[in-house]
Coordinates of C-alpha atoms (C1' of nucleotides) in Angstrom, one line a residue:
Chain L
M1 CA 102.9 83.3 -32.2
K2 CA 106.1 81.4 -32.6
L3 CA 106.5 81.3 -28.9
E4 CA 103.2 79.6 -28.5
K5 CA 104.3 76.9 -30.9
I6 CA 107.5 76.2 -29.1
T7 CA 105.9 76.0 -25.7
N8 CA 103.4 73.3 -26.7
C9 CA 105.8 70.7 -27.7
G10 CA 104.3 68.3 -30.2
P11 CA 100.7 68.3 -31.3
G12 CA 97.8 69.9 -29.4
P13 CA 95.8 67.9 -26.9
R14 CA 93.4 67.0 -29.7
R15 CA 96.1 65.2 -31.7
R16 CA 97.7 63.3 -28.9
Y17 CA 97.0 59.7 -28.4
N18 CA 96.9 59.7 -24.6
D19 CA 98.7 56.4 -24.6
A20 CA 101.8 55.4 -22.6
C21 CA 102.9 53.0 -25.4
G22 CA 106.2 54.0 -26.8
A23 CA 105.1 53.5 -30.3
A24 CA 102.2 55.9 -29.8
H25 CA 104.5 58.5 -28.4
G26 CA 106.8 57.9 -31.4
L27 CA 103.9 58.7 -33.7
E28 CA 103.3 61.9 -31.8
L29 CA 107.0 62.8 -32.4
V30 CA 107.5 61.8 -36.1
G31 CA 104.0 60.6 -37.1
D32 CA 102.9 63.8 -38.7
R33 CA 102.9 63.9 -42.5
W34 CA 106.4 64.5 -43.9
A35 CA 108.1 64.5 -40.5
L36 CA 109.9 61.2 -40.8
L37 CA 111.0 62.1 -44.4
V38 CA 112.5 65.3 -43.2
V39 CA 114.4 63.3 -40.7
R40 CA 115.5 60.9 -43.4
E41 CA 116.8 63.7 -45.6
L42 CA 119.0 64.9 -42.7
M43 CA 120.3 61.5 -41.9
L44 CA 123.6 62.0 -43.8
G45 CA 124.3 65.4 -42.5
P46 CA 122.8 68.9 -42.1
K47 CA 120.9 70.6 -44.9
R48 CA 119.5 74.0 -45.6
F49 CA 115.8 74.8 -46.0
C50 CA 115.8 75.0 -49.8
D51 CA 117.7 71.7 -50.3
L52 CA 115.2 70.0 -48.0
K53 CA 112.3 71.5 -50.0
A54 CA 113.9 70.4 -53.2
D55 CA 114.6 66.9 -52.0
L56 CA 111.1 66.4 -50.7
P57 CA 109.1 67.0 -53.9
G58 CA 105.5 67.8 -52.9
I59 CA 106.1 69.4 -49.5
S60 CA 105.1 73.0 -49.3
A61 CA 107.2 75.7 -47.6
N62 CA 104.8 76.3 -44.8
V63 CA 104.5 72.6 -43.9
L64 CA 108.3 72.3 -44.0
T65 CA 108.6 75.3 -41.7
Q66 CA 106.1 73.8 -39.3
R67 CA 107.7 70.4 -39.3
L68 CA 111.2 71.9 -38.7
E69 CA 109.8 73.9 -35.8
E70 CA 108.1 70.9 -34.2
L71 CA 111.1 68.6 -34.7
E72 CA 113.3 71.2 -33.1
A73 CA 110.9 71.8 -30.2
V74 CA 111.0 68.1 -29.2
G75 CA 114.8 67.9 -29.6
I76 CA 115.1 65.8 -32.8
L77 CA 117.0 68.5 -34.7
T78 CA 118.6 71.8 -34.2
R79 CA 118.8 74.9 -36.3
C80 CA 122.3 76.1 -36.5
K81 CA 124.5 78.5 -38.5
L82 CA 127.5 77.2 -40.4
P83 CA 130.7 79.0 -39.5
P84 CA 131.9 81.9 -41.7
P85 CA 132.5 82.3 -44.6
A86 CA 129.5 80.0 -45.3
S87 CA 127.3 81.5 -42.6
V88 CA 124.2 79.8 -43.9
Q89 CA 121.5 78.5 -41.6
V90 CA 121.2 74.7 -41.7
Y91 CA 119.2 72.0 -39.9
E92 CA 121.0 69.2 -38.3
L93 CA 119.8 66.1 -36.4
T94 CA 120.7 65.8 -32.7
P95 CA 122.4 62.6 -31.6
W96 CA 119.0 61.3 -30.6
G97 CA 117.6 62.3 -34.0
Y98 CA 120.3 60.3 -35.7
E99 CA 119.2 57.3 -33.7
A100 CA 116.0 57.3 -35.6
E101 CA 117.7 55.6 -38.5
P102 CA 116.5 52.1 -37.4
I103 CA 112.9 53.4 -37.7
L104 CA 113.5 54.2 -41.4
Q105 CA 115.3 50.9 -41.9
V106 CA 112.6 48.6 -40.3
L107 CA 109.8 50.6 -41.9
G108 CA 111.5 50.5 -45.3
R109 CA 112.3 46.8 -45.1
W110 CA 108.8 45.9 -44.2
A111 CA 107.2 48.2 -46.8
A112 CA 109.5 46.9 -49.5
R113 CA 107.5 43.7 -49.4
S114 CA 104.3 45.5 -50.2
P115 CA 102.6 44.6 -53.5
Y116 CA 102.0 48.3 -54.0
H117 CA 105.6 49.4 -53.6
D118 CA 106.7 51.2 -56.8
P119 CA 110.5 51.2 -57.1
T120 CA 110.3 53.2 -60.3
L121 CA 109.4 56.4 -58.5
P122 CA 112.1 59.0 -58.0
L123 CA 114.7 58.5 -55.2
T124 CA 116.9 61.1 -53.6
E125 CA 120.6 60.5 -53.1
T126 CA 120.1 60.3 -49.4
S127 CA 117.4 57.8 -49.5
F128 CA 119.3 55.6 -52.0
L129 CA 122.4 55.6 -49.9
L130 CA 120.4 54.9 -46.7
S131 CA 118.7 52.0 -48.6
L132 CA 122.1 50.5 -49.1
R133 CA 122.7 50.6 -45.3
T134 CA 119.2 49.1 -44.8
M135 CA 119.4 46.3 -47.4
L136 CA 123.1 45.3 -46.8
D137 CA 123.1 41.6 -46.2
P138 CA 125.8 41.0 -43.5
A139 CA 126.2 37.4 -44.6
R140 CA 127.0 38.3 -48.1
A141 CA 129.4 41.0 -46.9
E142 CA 131.2 38.6 -44.6
G143 CA 134.9 39.4 -44.4
L144 CA 134.7 42.1 -47.0
R145 CA 136.4 45.4 -46.3
L146 CA 136.4 48.2 -48.9
T147 CA 136.0 51.9 -49.4
V148 CA 133.6 53.0 -52.1
G149 CA 133.1 56.4 -53.7
F150 CA 129.8 57.7 -55.0
R151 CA 129.4 60.8 -57.2
F152 CA 126.0 62.1 -58.3
G153 CA 126.7 65.3 -60.2
A154 CA 128.1 67.8 -57.7
Q155 CA 127.8 65.8 -54.5
A156 CA 130.2 63.1 -53.5
Y157 CA 129.8 60.5 -50.8
T158 CA 132.1 57.9 -49.3
G159 CA 131.1 54.5 -48.1
C160 CA 133.2 52.3 -45.8
L161 CA 132.2 48.6 -45.7
G162 CA 133.5 46.5 -42.8
D163 CA 132.2 44.2 -40.1
G164 CA 129.0 43.7 -42.1
Q165 CA 128.1 47.3 -41.9
L166 CA 128.3 50.2 -44.3
A167 CA 129.2 53.6 -43.0
I168 CA 128.4 56.5 -45.3
R169 CA 129.4 60.1 -45.1
R170 CA 129.4 63.1 -47.4
G171 CA 132.6 64.0 -49.2
E172 CA 135.1 62.6 -51.6
A173 CA 136.7 59.3 -50.8
E174 CA 140.5 59.3 -50.2
N175 CA 141.7 56.2 -51.9
P176 CA 138.5 54.3 -52.8
D177 CA 138.8 50.6 -53.9
I178 CA 135.9 51.3 -56.2
A179 CA 133.9 54.3 -57.3
F180 CA 130.6 55.0 -59.1
E181 CA 129.7 58.1 -61.0
G182 CA 126.3 58.8 -62.6
A183 CA 122.7 59.4 -61.7
V184 CA 120.8 57.6 -58.9
P185 CA 118.6 55.6 -61.2
A186 CA 121.6 54.0 -62.9
L187 CA 122.9 52.8 -59.6
V188 CA 119.5 51.6 -58.6
A189 CA 119.4 49.6 -61.8
A190 CA 122.7 48.0 -60.9
V191 CA 122.0 47.3 -57.3
Y192 CA 118.3 46.5 -57.2
G193 CA 117.6 45.8 -60.9
G194 CA 120.4 43.4 -61.4
Q195 CA 121.5 45.2 -64.5
P196 CA 125.2 44.4 -65.4
L197 CA 127.6 47.2 -64.8
S198 CA 129.0 46.7 -68.3
E199 CA 125.6 47.5 -69.8
L200 CA 125.2 50.6 -67.7
E201 CA 128.7 51.8 -68.6
A202 CA 128.1 51.1 -72.3
S203 CA 125.0 53.3 -72.2
G204 CA 127.0 56.0 -70.5
A205 CA 124.6 56.0 -67.5
L206 CA 127.3 55.0 -65.1
T207 CA 131.1 55.2 -64.8
V208 CA 132.9 52.7 -62.7
T209 CA 136.5 53.1 -61.6
G210 CA 138.8 50.9 -59.5
D211 CA 138.6 47.2 -59.0
R212 CA 135.8 46.2 -61.5
A213 CA 135.4 42.7 -60.2
L214 CA 135.0 44.0 -56.7
A215 CA 132.4 46.6 -57.9
A216 CA 130.5 43.7 -59.6
R217 CA 130.4 41.9 -56.3
F218 CA 129.6 45.0 -54.3
V219 CA 126.3 45.6 -56.1
T220 CA 125.1 42.1 -55.2
L221 CA 125.3 42.7 -51.4
F222 CA 121.9 44.3 -51.2
P223 CA 119.1 41.7 -51.8
L224 CA 115.6 42.9 -51.7
P225 CA 113.1 41.1 -49.5
P226 CA 110.6 38.9 -51.3
K227 CA 107.2 40.5 -52.0
V228 CA 104.2 39.4 -50.1
G229 CA 102.9 36.2 -51.6
E230 CA 106.2 35.0 -52.8
E231 CA 108.1 32.6 -50.7
G232 CA 110.1 34.2 -47.9
Chain J
M1 CA 81.6 54.4 -53.3
K2 CA 83.0 51.6 -51.4
L3 CA 84.4 50.2 -54.6
E4 CA 86.2 53.4 -55.2
K5 CA 87.9 53.2 -51.9
I6 CA 89.0 49.7 -52.5
T7 CA 90.4 50.4 -56.0
N8 CA 92.5 53.3 -54.9
C9 CA 94.6 51.4 -52.4
G10 CA 96.1 53.8 -49.9
P11 CA 95.8 57.5 -50.0
G12 CA 94.8 59.6 -53.0
P13 CA 97.4 60.9 -55.4
R14 CA 97.5 64.1 -53.4
R15 CA 98.5 62.4 -50.2
R16 CA 101.1 60.1 -51.8
Y17 CA 104.8 60.9 -51.4
N18 CA 105.8 60.0 -54.9
D19 CA 109.0 58.5 -53.5
A20 CA 110.5 55.1 -54.1
C21 CA 112.0 55.0 -50.7
G22 CA 110.7 52.1 -48.7
A23 CA 110.1 54.2 -45.6
A24 CA 108.0 56.6 -47.6
H25 CA 105.9 53.8 -48.9
G26 CA 105.6 52.5 -45.4
L27 CA 104.2 55.8 -44.3
E28 CA 101.6 55.6 -47.1
L29 CA 100.6 52.2 -45.7
V30 CA 100.5 52.8 -42.0
G31 CA 101.4 56.5 -41.6
D32 CA 97.8 57.7 -41.3
R33 CA 96.7 58.7 -37.9
W34 CA 95.7 55.7 -35.8
A35 CA 96.7 53.2 -38.4
L36 CA 99.7 51.8 -36.7
L37 CA 97.9 51.7 -33.4
V38 CA 95.2 49.6 -35.0
V39 CA 97.9 47.2 -36.1
R40 CA 99.3 47.2 -32.6
E41 CA 96.0 46.3 -31.0
L42 CA 95.7 43.3 -33.4
M43 CA 99.2 42.1 -32.8
L44 CA 98.3 39.5 -30.2
G45 CA 95.3 38.1 -32.2
P46 CA 92.1 39.1 -33.9
K47 CA 89.7 41.6 -32.3
R48 CA 86.2 42.9 -33.1
F49 CA 85.3 46.4 -34.0
C50 CA 84.0 47.4 -30.6
D51 CA 87.0 46.0 -28.7
L52 CA 89.3 47.9 -31.1
K53 CA 87.3 51.1 -30.5
A54 CA 87.4 50.5 -26.7
D55 CA 91.2 49.9 -26.7
L56 CA 91.9 53.0 -28.7
P57 CA 90.4 55.7 -26.6
G58 CA 89.9 58.8 -28.7
I59 CA 89.4 57.1 -32.1
S60 CA 86.0 57.7 -33.6
A61 CA 83.9 54.9 -35.2
N62 CA 84.1 56.4 -38.7
V63 CA 87.9 56.8 -38.6
L64 CA 88.2 53.2 -37.3
T65 CA 86.0 52.0 -40.1
Q66 CA 88.1 53.9 -42.6
R67 CA 91.4 52.6 -41.2
L68 CA 90.2 49.1 -41.3
E69 CA 89.1 49.5 -44.9
E70 CA 92.4 50.9 -45.9
L71 CA 94.5 48.3 -44.0
E72 CA 92.4 45.6 -45.5
A73 CA 92.7 47.0 -49.1
V74 CA 96.5 47.0 -48.9
G75 CA 96.7 43.5 -47.4
I76 CA 97.7 44.2 -43.9
L77 CA 94.6 42.7 -42.3
T78 CA 91.6 40.7 -43.2
R79 CA 88.0 40.8 -42.1
C80 CA 86.8 37.4 -41.2
K81 CA 84.0 35.6 -39.4
L82 CA 84.7 33.4 -36.4
P83 CA 83.3 29.9 -36.8
P84 CA 79.9 29.2 -35.2
P85 CA 78.7 29.4 -32.5
A86 CA 80.6 32.6 -32.1
S87 CA 79.9 33.8 -35.6
V88 CA 81.2 37.3 -35.0
Q89 CA 83.1 39.3 -37.4
V90 CA 86.7 40.0 -36.4
Y91 CA 89.7 41.7 -37.9
E92 CA 92.9 39.8 -38.1
L93 CA 96.4 40.7 -39.3
T94 CA 97.7 38.9 -42.3
P95 CA 101.1 37.2 -42.0
W96 CA 102.7 40.3 -43.5
G97 CA 100.7 42.4 -41.0
Y98 CA 102.2 40.5 -38.1
E99 CA 105.6 41.3 -39.6
A100 CA 105.0 44.9 -38.7
E101 CA 105.8 44.2 -35.1
P102 CA 109.5 45.3 -35.4
I103 CA 108.2 48.8 -36.5
L104 CA 106.4 49.1 -33.3
Q105 CA 109.4 47.9 -31.4
V106 CA 112.0 50.2 -33.0
L107 CA 109.7 53.2 -32.8
G108 CA 108.8 52.4 -29.2
R109 CA 112.4 51.9 -28.1
W110 CA 113.4 55.1 -29.8
A111 CA 110.5 57.2 -28.4
A112 CA 111.0 55.8 -24.9
R113 CA 114.1 58.0 -24.7
S114 CA 112.1 61.1 -25.4
P115 CA 112.0 63.7 -22.7
Y116 CA 108.3 64.1 -23.4
H117 CA 107.4 60.5 -23.0
D118 CA 104.8 60.1 -20.2
P119 CA 104.7 56.6 -18.9
T120 CA 101.9 57.4 -16.5
L121 CA 99.3 57.5 -19.3
P122 CA 97.0 54.6 -19.7
L123 CA 98.3 51.4 -21.4
T124 CA 96.3 48.6 -23.0
E125 CA 96.9 45.0 -22.2
T126 CA 98.2 44.4 -25.7
S127 CA 100.6 47.3 -25.7
F128 CA 102.0 46.4 -22.3
L129 CA 102.6 42.8 -23.3
L130 CA 104.2 44.0 -26.6
S131 CA 106.4 46.3 -24.6
L132 CA 107.7 43.3 -22.7
R133 CA 108.7 41.7 -26.0
T134 CA 110.3 45.0 -27.0
M135 CA 112.2 45.8 -23.9
L136 CA 113.4 42.2 -23.1
D137 CA 117.1 42.3 -22.7
P138 CA 118.5 39.0 -24.2
A139 CA 121.6 39.3 -22.1
R140 CA 119.7 39.4 -18.8
A141 CA 117.5 36.5 -20.0
E142 CA 120.5 34.4 -21.0
G143 CA 119.8 30.8 -20.3
L144 CA 116.4 31.4 -18.8
R145 CA 113.4 29.3 -19.8
L146 CA 110.0 29.7 -18.2
T147 CA 106.3 30.0 -18.8
V148 CA 104.5 32.9 -17.3
G149 CA 100.8 33.5 -17.0
F150 CA 99.1 36.9 -17.0
R151 CA 95.6 37.6 -16.0
F152 CA 94.0 41.0 -16.4
G153 CA 90.4 40.7 -15.2
A154 CA 88.7 38.4 -17.8
Q155 CA 91.5 38.0 -20.3
A156 CA 94.5 35.7 -19.8
Y157 CA 97.7 35.5 -21.7
T158 CA 100.6 33.1 -21.7
G159 CA 104.2 34.1 -22.2
C160 CA 107.0 31.7 -23.1
L161 CA 110.5 32.9 -22.4
G162 CA 113.4 31.1 -24.1
D163 CA 116.4 31.7 -26.3
G164 CA 116.3 35.4 -25.3
Q165 CA 112.8 35.8 -26.7
L166 CA 109.4 36.1 -25.2
A167 CA 106.5 34.6 -27.1
I168 CA 103.1 35.7 -26.1
R169 CA 99.7 34.4 -26.9
R170 CA 96.2 34.8 -25.6
G171 CA 94.8 32.1 -23.3
E172 CA 95.4 30.4 -20.0
A173 CA 98.9 29.0 -19.4
E174 CA 99.1 25.2 -18.9
N175 CA 101.6 24.8 -16.1
P176 CA 103.1 28.2 -15.6
D177 CA 106.3 28.6 -13.6
I178 CA 105.0 32.0 -12.5
A179 CA 101.7 33.9 -12.9
F180 CA 100.6 37.5 -12.3
E181 CA 97.1 38.6 -11.7
G182 CA 96.0 42.2 -11.4
A183 CA 95.6 45.4 -13.4
V184 CA 98.1 46.6 -16.0
P185 CA 99.3 49.6 -14.0
A186 CA 100.4 47.2 -11.1
L187 CA 102.5 45.2 -13.5
V188 CA 103.9 48.3 -15.0
A189 CA 104.9 49.4 -11.6
A190 CA 106.7 46.1 -11.0
V191 CA 108.4 45.9 -14.4
Y192 CA 109.2 49.5 -15.2
G193 CA 108.8 51.2 -11.9
G194 CA 111.0 48.9 -10.0
Q195 CA 108.4 48.5 -7.2
P196 CA 109.0 45.3 -5.2
L197 CA 106.4 42.6 -5.8
S198 CA 105.9 42.2 -2.1
E199 CA 104.7 45.8 -1.9
L200 CA 102.3 45.4 -4.8
E201 CA 101.0 42.2 -3.3
A202 CA 100.6 43.8 0.2
S203 CA 98.5 46.6 -1.3
G204 CA 96.4 44.0 -3.1
A205 CA 97.1 45.4 -6.6
L206 CA 98.9 42.3 -7.8
T207 CA 98.8 38.6 -7.1
V208 CA 101.8 36.5 -7.8
T209 CA 101.7 32.7 -7.8
G210 CA 104.4 30.1 -8.5
D211 CA 108.2 30.5 -7.9
R212 CA 108.4 33.9 -6.3
A213 CA 112.1 34.3 -6.6
L214 CA 111.8 33.6 -10.3
A215 CA 109.0 36.2 -10.6
A216 CA 111.2 38.7 -8.9
R217 CA 113.9 38.0 -11.4
F218 CA 111.5 38.0 -14.3
V219 CA 110.4 41.6 -13.7
T220 CA 114.0 42.8 -13.9
L221 CA 114.5 41.5 -17.5
F222 CA 113.1 44.6 -19.2
P223 CA 115.4 47.6 -18.7
L224 CA 114.2 51.0 -20.1
P225 CA 116.6 52.8 -22.3
P226 CA 118.2 56.0 -20.8
K227 CA 116.4 59.3 -21.5
V228 CA 118.0 61.7 -23.9
G229 CA 120.7 63.7 -22.0
E230 CA 121.4 60.9 -19.6
E231 CA 124.4 58.7 -20.3
G232 CA 123.7 56.0 -22.8
Chain U
dC1 C1' 74.4 45.9 -30.4
dG2 C1' 77.8 46.0 -34.3
dG3 C1' 79.0 48.0 -38.4
dC4 C1' 78.6 51.7 -41.4
dA5 C1' 76.7 56.0 -43.8
dT6 C1' 75.9 61.0 -43.3
dC7 C1' 76.5 65.7 -41.8
dC8 C1' 79.1 69.3 -39.6
dG9 C1' 82.9 72.1 -37.3
dG10 C1' 87.7 72.7 -36.7
dG11 C1' 92.1 72.2 -38.1
dA12 C1' 95.9 70.4 -40.9
dA13 C1' 97.8 70.1 -45.5
dG14 C1' 98.6 72.0 -50.1
dA15 C1' 99.2 75.8 -53.6
dT16 C1' 100.4 80.4 -54.5
dA17 C1' 101.9 84.9 -53.9
dC18 C1' 104.6 87.9 -51.4
dT19 C1' 108.5 89.9 -48.2
dG20 C1' 113.1 90.9 -45.7
Chain X
dC1 C1' 117.3 82.1 -49.8
dA2 C1' 114.3 81.5 -46.1
dG3 C1' 110.6 81.8 -44.9
dT4 C1' 105.4 84.3 -44.1
dA5 C1' 100.5 85.3 -45.5
dT6 C1' 96.5 83.8 -47.4
dC7 C1' 93.3 81.0 -49.5
dT8 C1' 91.4 76.4 -50.6
dT9 C1' 90.9 71.6 -50.0
dC10 C1' 90.8 67.7 -47.5
dC11 C1' 91.1 65.0 -43.3
dC12 C1' 90.0 64.2 -38.5
dG13 C1' 86.9 63.8 -34.8
dG14 C1' 82.1 64.0 -32.8
dA15 C1' 77.2 63.3 -33.2
dT16 C1' 73.4 61.2 -35.2
dG17 C1' 70.8 57.8 -37.5
dC18 C1' 70.1 53.6 -40.4
dC19 C1' 70.0 48.7 -40.9
dG20 C1' 71.1 44.0 -40.1

DNA sequence: CGGCATCCGGGAAGATACTG
DNA sequence: CAGTATCTTCCCGGATGCCG
C-alpha cells in the first residue's frame, strides 16, 4: 500500500493537468491543499511530524502524512533521523525544496494586495520570519549591516542583514546588534502595524535589547505593498 | 444561490487556512484546482468561455464556471462584453490579476527543474509565449532590440524584445525583424530542443521570415534551468 | 452555440479514535 | 510521538439538459 503510493509519484492520472507548462507541473508538485504550507514550515530547517501538525492548525494527521509522502516521493523533502542522542525522525527540505522559497515570496507579495487578506489571523514564527525576507526593501536597507536576534518563547532565531538581503537561521545570535523577545503578534505590530517599539515595551509585549535607534530603524525596512485600489 | 457564492468570497470556512501568511492567502485565492491555469490562459488578453475550455483540456464546464465566478468575486478577473458588432462575453484579468504573472514564472522556473517534468506534453500558445517571457536570459539578450512575429494558424502575436525584457501582445506585427509561422511544437523544438531552424524549415514544420541570422540567435535566448541533480 | 444549472460517481479532505 | 483506520463531508469531473 505504501509502495503503490511511492511508485506513482505525484497525483494519479486523473489529477494531472497533462500540460507541459512549467507552472502546471509546479501545481502538480505543490498545488495540493496544504502542500506548499508544509514546505513553508520547513523553510527554516527540519521539523518533526508533531511540530508540523501544531504549526499548521487545521491540517489533520492523515493529510499531513499523505503530503509528506508525496513531497518525499517527488524529491522536495527527505525523511531523516537526527543523530543520537536525539534520534528523532524529522522532515527536511532537499536543496531543490529550499529553492521553492521564491514561490512563497512572490505568491505572498501578490496576495498581500488582496482586499480580502486578513493580517490579524494567527502567524507562525516561521511564516513571520519568512515574511521579513519577503518584504525587505533593499533600497531602505542600502548599506545596512547588522545581526538581529529573535526569541519567541523557547525558540531563538538569528537574522543577518547585509547586501540588501536578510539571512535567517535557527539558534541564538552570537553578538547581536539588536534583539527582540516576545510573541509574534507584538513583532507584527511593530513591523507591519507601525506601532512604536516604546509602546510595545511599555505594555510588556516586547523586549528590545541592543542599539535601540537601530532597532527602530530595522522595523521600518519591511513596507507592505499597497492594497488593490490604492495607488501603487 | 448565486448571491451566496458571491458573498462568501473564496472558499468556505472549512477550506480556509486561517493563516495571516500572504502565501496562505494566495493559495485561498488561486490555489484551487485549475484556478491558476485559468489565470494563465488570460494572461495575454481576454478570452471567451469556450476558448478557455478548449485551451484547458480536462477542465469541465461546471468547474470552469465555478472558477470564473470565484476569481471574479475576489477581483482577479472581470466578465465583460466586447463592443458591437462582436458583442460577445469575455473574461479579462483585472490589473491586479495581470500582476499574478510572476507567480506563474517563479513556479514554472522552479518546476522546470523537476525530474518528473515532461516537456513533451501539449502546450497552449499562451503558455508557450509566457514561457519565453519566463525563460528569457537578460544577459544573453543584452543590448538586443527586435520585433518578432508569431503565427500559429489563425492567431498572430507580436513580441518586442528590449531592455532584457520581452513584451508580448496579440495581433499582427507591423514591421517585424523576424517572424515565425507554424505549430507550437515546432517552435518548442527550436527554442527548447535546440533543433536548428534549417531542419525545421526543411521539414515544413516552421516558416521563418526576416533576418535569419537574428532568428537563429533569438531562439538561443531562453536557456532551461538544469534539472535537479545536474550541476547548477 | 454559449453559459449555466442539476444530478451522480469517485475520490480527496477533515474529524475522531485507536495503535505500536 | 508518529502515525493508521474509519467514517463523514465536500469537491472534482463527466453527462445531461435548460434557456437565451
